[in-house]
Short mmCIF file of C-alpha atoms in Angstrom, two decimals:
data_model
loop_
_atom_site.label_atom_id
_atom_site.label_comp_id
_atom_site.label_asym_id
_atom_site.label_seq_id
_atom_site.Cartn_x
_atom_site.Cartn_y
_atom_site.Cartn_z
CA UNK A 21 0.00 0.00 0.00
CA UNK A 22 1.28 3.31 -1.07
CA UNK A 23 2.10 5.01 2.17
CA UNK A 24 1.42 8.39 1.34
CA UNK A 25 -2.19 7.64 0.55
CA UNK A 26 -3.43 11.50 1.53
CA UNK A 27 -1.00 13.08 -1.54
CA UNK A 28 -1.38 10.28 -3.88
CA UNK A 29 -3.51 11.44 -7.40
CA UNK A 30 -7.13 9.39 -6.64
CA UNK A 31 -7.95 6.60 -8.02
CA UNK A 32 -11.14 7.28 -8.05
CA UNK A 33 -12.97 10.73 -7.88
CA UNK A 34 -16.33 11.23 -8.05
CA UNK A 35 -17.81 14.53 -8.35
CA UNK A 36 -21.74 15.22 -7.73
CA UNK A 37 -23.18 12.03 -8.61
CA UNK A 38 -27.05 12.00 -9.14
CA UNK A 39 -29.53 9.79 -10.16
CA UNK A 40 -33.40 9.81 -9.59
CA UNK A 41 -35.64 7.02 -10.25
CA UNK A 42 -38.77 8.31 -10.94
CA UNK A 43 -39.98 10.24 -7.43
CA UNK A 44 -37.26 8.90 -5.47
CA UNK A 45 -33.65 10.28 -5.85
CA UNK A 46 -31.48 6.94 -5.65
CA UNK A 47 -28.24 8.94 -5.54
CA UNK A 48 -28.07 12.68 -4.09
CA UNK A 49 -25.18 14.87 -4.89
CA UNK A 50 -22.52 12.01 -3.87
CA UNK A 51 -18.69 13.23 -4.29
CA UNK A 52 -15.78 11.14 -2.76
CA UNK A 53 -12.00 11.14 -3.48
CA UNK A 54 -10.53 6.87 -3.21
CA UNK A 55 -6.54 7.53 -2.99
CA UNK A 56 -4.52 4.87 -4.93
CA UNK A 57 -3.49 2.49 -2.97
CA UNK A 58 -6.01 2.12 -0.76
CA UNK A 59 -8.87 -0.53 0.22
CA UNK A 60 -12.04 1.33 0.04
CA UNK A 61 -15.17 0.56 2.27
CA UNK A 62 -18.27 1.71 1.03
CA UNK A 63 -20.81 0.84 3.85
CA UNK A 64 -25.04 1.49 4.07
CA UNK A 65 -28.39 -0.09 4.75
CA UNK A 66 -30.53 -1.93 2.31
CA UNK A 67 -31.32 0.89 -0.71
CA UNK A 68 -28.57 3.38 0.31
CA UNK A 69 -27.31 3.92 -2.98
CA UNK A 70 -24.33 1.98 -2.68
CA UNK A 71 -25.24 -0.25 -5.54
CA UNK A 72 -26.39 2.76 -8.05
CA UNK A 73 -23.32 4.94 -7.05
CA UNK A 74 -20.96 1.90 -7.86
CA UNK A 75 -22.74 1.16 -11.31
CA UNK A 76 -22.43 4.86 -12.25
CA UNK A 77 -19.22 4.72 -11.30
CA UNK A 78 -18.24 2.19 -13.56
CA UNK A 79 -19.82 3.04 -16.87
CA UNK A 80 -23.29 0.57 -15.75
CA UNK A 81 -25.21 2.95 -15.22
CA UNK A 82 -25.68 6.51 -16.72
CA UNK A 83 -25.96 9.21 -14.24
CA UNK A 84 -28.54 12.27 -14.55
CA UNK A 85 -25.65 14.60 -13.32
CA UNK A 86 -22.22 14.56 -11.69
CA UNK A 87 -18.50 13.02 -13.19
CA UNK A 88 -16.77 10.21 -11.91
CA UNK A 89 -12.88 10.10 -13.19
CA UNK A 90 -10.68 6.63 -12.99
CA UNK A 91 -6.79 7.89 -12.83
CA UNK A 92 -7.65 11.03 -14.12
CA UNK A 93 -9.90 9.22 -17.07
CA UNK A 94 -13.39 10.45 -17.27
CA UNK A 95 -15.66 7.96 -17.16
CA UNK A 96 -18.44 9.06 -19.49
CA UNK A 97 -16.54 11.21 -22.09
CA UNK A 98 -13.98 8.42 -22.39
CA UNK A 99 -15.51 5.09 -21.36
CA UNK A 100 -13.41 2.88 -23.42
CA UNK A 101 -10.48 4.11 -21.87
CA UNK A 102 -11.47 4.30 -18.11
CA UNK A 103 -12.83 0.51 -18.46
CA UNK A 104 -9.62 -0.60 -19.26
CA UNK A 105 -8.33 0.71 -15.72
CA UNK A 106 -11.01 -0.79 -14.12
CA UNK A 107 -12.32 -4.59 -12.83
CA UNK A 108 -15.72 -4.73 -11.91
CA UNK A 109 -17.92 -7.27 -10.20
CA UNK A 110 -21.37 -5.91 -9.65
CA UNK A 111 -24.08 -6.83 -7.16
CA UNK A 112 -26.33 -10.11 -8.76
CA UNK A 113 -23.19 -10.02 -11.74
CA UNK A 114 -24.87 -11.91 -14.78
CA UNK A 115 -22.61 -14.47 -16.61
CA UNK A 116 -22.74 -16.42 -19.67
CA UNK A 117 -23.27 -19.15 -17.28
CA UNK A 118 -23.72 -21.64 -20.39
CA UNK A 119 -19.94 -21.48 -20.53
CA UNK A 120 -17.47 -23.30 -18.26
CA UNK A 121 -15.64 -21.79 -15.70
CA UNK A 122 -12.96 -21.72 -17.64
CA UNK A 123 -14.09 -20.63 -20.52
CA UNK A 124 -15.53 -18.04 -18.64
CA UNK A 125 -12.64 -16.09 -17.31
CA UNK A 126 -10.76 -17.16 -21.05
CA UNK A 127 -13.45 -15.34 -23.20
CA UNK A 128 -13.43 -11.85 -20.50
CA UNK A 129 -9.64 -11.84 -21.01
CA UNK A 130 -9.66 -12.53 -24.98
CA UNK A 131 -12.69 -10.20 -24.73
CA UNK A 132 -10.46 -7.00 -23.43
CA UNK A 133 -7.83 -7.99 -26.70
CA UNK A 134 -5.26 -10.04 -24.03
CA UNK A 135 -3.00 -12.75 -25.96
CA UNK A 136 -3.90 -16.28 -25.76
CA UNK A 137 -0.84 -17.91 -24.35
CA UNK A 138 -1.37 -14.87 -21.71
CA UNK A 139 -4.69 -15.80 -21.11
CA UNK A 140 -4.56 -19.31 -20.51
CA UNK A 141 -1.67 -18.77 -18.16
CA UNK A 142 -3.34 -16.04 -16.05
CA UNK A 143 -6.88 -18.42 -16.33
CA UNK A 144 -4.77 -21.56 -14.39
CA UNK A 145 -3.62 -19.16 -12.14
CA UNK A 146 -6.63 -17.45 -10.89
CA UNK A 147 -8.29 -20.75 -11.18
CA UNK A 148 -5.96 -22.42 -8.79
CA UNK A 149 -5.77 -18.85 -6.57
CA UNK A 150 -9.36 -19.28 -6.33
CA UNK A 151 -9.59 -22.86 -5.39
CA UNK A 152 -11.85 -23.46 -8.45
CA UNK A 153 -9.51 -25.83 -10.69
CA UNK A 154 -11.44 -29.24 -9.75
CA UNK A 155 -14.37 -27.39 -11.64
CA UNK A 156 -12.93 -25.30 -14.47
CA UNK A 157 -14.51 -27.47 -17.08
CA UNK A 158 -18.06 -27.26 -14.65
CA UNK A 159 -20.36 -25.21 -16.57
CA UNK A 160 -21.18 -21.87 -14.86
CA UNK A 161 -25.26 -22.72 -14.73
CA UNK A 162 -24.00 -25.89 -12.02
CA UNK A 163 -21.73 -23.80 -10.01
CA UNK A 164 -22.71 -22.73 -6.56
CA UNK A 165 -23.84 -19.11 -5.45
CA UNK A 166 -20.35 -19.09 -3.64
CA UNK A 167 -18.20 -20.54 -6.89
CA UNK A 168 -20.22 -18.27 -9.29
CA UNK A 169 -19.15 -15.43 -6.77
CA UNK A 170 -15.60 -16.62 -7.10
CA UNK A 171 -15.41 -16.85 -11.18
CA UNK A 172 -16.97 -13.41 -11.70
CA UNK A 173 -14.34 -12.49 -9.35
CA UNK A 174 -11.53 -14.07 -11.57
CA UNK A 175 -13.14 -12.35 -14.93
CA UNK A 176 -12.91 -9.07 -13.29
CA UNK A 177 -8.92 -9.52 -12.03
CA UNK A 178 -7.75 -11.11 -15.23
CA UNK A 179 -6.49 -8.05 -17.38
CA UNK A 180 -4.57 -7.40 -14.28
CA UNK A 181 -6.61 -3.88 -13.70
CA UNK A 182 -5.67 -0.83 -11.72
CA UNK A 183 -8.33 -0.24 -9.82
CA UNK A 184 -10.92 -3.15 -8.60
CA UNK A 185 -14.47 -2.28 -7.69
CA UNK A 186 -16.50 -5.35 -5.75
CA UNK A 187 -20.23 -4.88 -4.80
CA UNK A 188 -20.56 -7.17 -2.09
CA UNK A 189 -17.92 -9.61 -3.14
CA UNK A 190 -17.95 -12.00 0.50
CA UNK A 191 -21.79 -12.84 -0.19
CA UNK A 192 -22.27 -16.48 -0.56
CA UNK A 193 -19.20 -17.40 0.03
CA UNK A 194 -17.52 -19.63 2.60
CA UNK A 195 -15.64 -18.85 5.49
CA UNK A 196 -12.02 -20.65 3.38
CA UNK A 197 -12.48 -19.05 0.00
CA UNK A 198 -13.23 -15.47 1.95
CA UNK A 199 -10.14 -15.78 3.65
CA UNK A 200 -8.00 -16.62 0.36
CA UNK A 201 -10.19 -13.47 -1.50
CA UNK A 202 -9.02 -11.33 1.70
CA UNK A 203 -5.67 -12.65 0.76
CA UNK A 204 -5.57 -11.76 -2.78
CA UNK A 205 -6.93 -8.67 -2.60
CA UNK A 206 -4.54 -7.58 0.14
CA UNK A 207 -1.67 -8.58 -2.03
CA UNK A 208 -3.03 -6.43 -4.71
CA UNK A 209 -3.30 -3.45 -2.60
CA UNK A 210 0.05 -4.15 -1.57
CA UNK A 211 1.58 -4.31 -5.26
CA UNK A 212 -0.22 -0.57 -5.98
CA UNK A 213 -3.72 -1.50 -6.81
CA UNK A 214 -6.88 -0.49 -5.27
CA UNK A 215 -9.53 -1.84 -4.16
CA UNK A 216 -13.24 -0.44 -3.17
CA UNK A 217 -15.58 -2.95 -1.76
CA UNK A 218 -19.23 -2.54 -0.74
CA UNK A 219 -20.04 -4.59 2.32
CA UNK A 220 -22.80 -5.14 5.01
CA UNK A 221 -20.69 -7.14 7.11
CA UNK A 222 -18.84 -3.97 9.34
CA UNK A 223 -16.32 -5.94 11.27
CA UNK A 224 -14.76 -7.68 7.89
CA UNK A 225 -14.79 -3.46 6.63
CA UNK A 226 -12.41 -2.48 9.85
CA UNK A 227 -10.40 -5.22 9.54
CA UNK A 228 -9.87 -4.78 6.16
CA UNK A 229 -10.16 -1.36 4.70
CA UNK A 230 -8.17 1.68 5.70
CA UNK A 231 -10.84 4.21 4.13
CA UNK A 232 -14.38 4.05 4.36
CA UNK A 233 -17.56 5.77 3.33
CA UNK A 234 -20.59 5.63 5.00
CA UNK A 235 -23.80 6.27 2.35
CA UNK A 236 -27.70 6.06 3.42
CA UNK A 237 -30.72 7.82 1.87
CA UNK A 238 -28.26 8.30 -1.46
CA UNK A 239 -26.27 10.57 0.68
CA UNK A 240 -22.13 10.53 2.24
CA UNK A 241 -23.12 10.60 5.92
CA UNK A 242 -19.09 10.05 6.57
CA UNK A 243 -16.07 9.87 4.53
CA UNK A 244 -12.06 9.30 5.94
CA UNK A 245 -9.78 6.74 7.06
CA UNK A 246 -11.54 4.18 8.98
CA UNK A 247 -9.94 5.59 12.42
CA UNK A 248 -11.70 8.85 11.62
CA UNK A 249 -15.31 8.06 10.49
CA UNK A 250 -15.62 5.44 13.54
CA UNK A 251 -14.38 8.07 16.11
CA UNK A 252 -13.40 5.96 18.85
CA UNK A 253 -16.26 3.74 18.54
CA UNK A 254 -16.61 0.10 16.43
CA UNK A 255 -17.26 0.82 13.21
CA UNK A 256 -20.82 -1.19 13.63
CA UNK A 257 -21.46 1.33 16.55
CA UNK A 258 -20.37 4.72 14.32
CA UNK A 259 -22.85 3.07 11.72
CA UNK A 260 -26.08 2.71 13.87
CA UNK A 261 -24.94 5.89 15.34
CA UNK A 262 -24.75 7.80 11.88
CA UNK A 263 -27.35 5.93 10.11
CA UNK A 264 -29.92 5.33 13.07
CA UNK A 265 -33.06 2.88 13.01
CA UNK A 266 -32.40 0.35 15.69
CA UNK A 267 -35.23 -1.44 17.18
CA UNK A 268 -34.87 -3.01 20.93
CA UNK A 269 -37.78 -5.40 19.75
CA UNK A 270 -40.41 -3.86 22.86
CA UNK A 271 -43.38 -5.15 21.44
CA UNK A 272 -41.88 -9.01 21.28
CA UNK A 273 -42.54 -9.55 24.87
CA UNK A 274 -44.44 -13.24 23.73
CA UNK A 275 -40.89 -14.49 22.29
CA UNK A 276 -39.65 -14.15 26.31
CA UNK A 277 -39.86 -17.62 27.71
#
């Protein structure tokens, strides 16, 4: 990880980011600044925004207003170029899940114009990285919620990209393969990428990210290193705090044996 994250040029900068679904305004006026290097949190309830504001981010999703820039690349005045930077696995990813596993993660590297003796040898290695060799000739439709997880996950690391962007990435999948996906990722941050990763699950955020962003309603309630946005408290506990709505469960008294 670079260690001079605060100075570094972002890797990703978004600037004003809207979008309105009919009455309801999904995203509201979100701006954040991810330093390379870094492993981004983005954190929120159920229909935050998190979701939208990644897809926008990534050339998904158009947005009614705001910029979003990858290493300086605009994303929607030059979204060839900025896709190239980027490796994306979005929330309920759908993959041409008549393919193998294999064939999978070959066709999205021949896909971005990779060679194929490049290809085949990145394929074995994520494959074997991602503990997903036994079933590389498995064809996606069979694979578990967990293994699909895992093979969008090697499509969107095999051109080797600058900056990764995971919506929910550690859904579905067990305890093992989480741990080696923690691994990986950490390496990559490490080596100069970065990595921003949506997440419910708050204690795998603080123990992984050193940035985080906390979005409800489609707006940044907090932004900053991890240290700074929980304040003292557990990042779970800065969460409710910021984003409110816990029920003690008063009216339940018939579940009390």
């Amino acid at each position: 990880m670079s260690e001079n994250l605060q100075t570094a040029p972002a890797a990703l900068s978004i600037r004003g980011l809207f979008k309105r679904f009919g009455d309801k305004v999904a995203v509201n006026q979100v701006s954040l600044e991810v330093p390379s290097g870094s492993f981004y949190g983005l954190v929120g309830p159920n229909g935050a925004g998190k979701t939208t504001t990644l897809s926008m981010s990534t050339g998904l999703l158009r947005p009614d207003g705001g910029e979003v820039w990858v290493h300086g690349v605009n994303v929607w005045q030059d979204t060839l170029q900025a896709k190239k930077l980027l490796g994306v696995l979005p929330d309920g990813v759908r993959l041409f899940d008549r393919l193998s596993g294999e064939q999978l993660v070959t066709y999205s590297g021949l896909l971005r114009g990779m060679d194929r003796e490049t290809v085949t040898s990145r394929v074995k290695d994520l494959l074997d990285a991602l503990d997903l060799s036994k079933d590389a000739g498995t064809l996606v439709v069979d694979y578990s919620a967990g293994m699909t997880k895992k093979i969008a996950l090697a499509s969107a690391l095999i051109h080797a990209p600058r900056v990764l962007v995971l919506d929910e990435p550690f859904e579905s999948v067990d305890p093992i393969s989480a741990a080696n996906i923690r691994d990986i990722l950490s390496d990559y941050v490490r080596s100069g990428g970065t990595v921003i990763v949506s997440s419910h699950v708050m204690d795998l955020v603080q123990r992984m990210c050193d940035h985080v962003a906390v979005i409800a309603g489609g707006n940044v309630l907090a932004a900053g290193t991890v240290d700074q946005v929980r304040a003292g408290m557990s990042l779970e506990d800065r969460f409710v705090d910021l984003v409110g709505g816990r029920n003690h469960g008063e009216g339940l008294s018939w579940l009390r044996t």
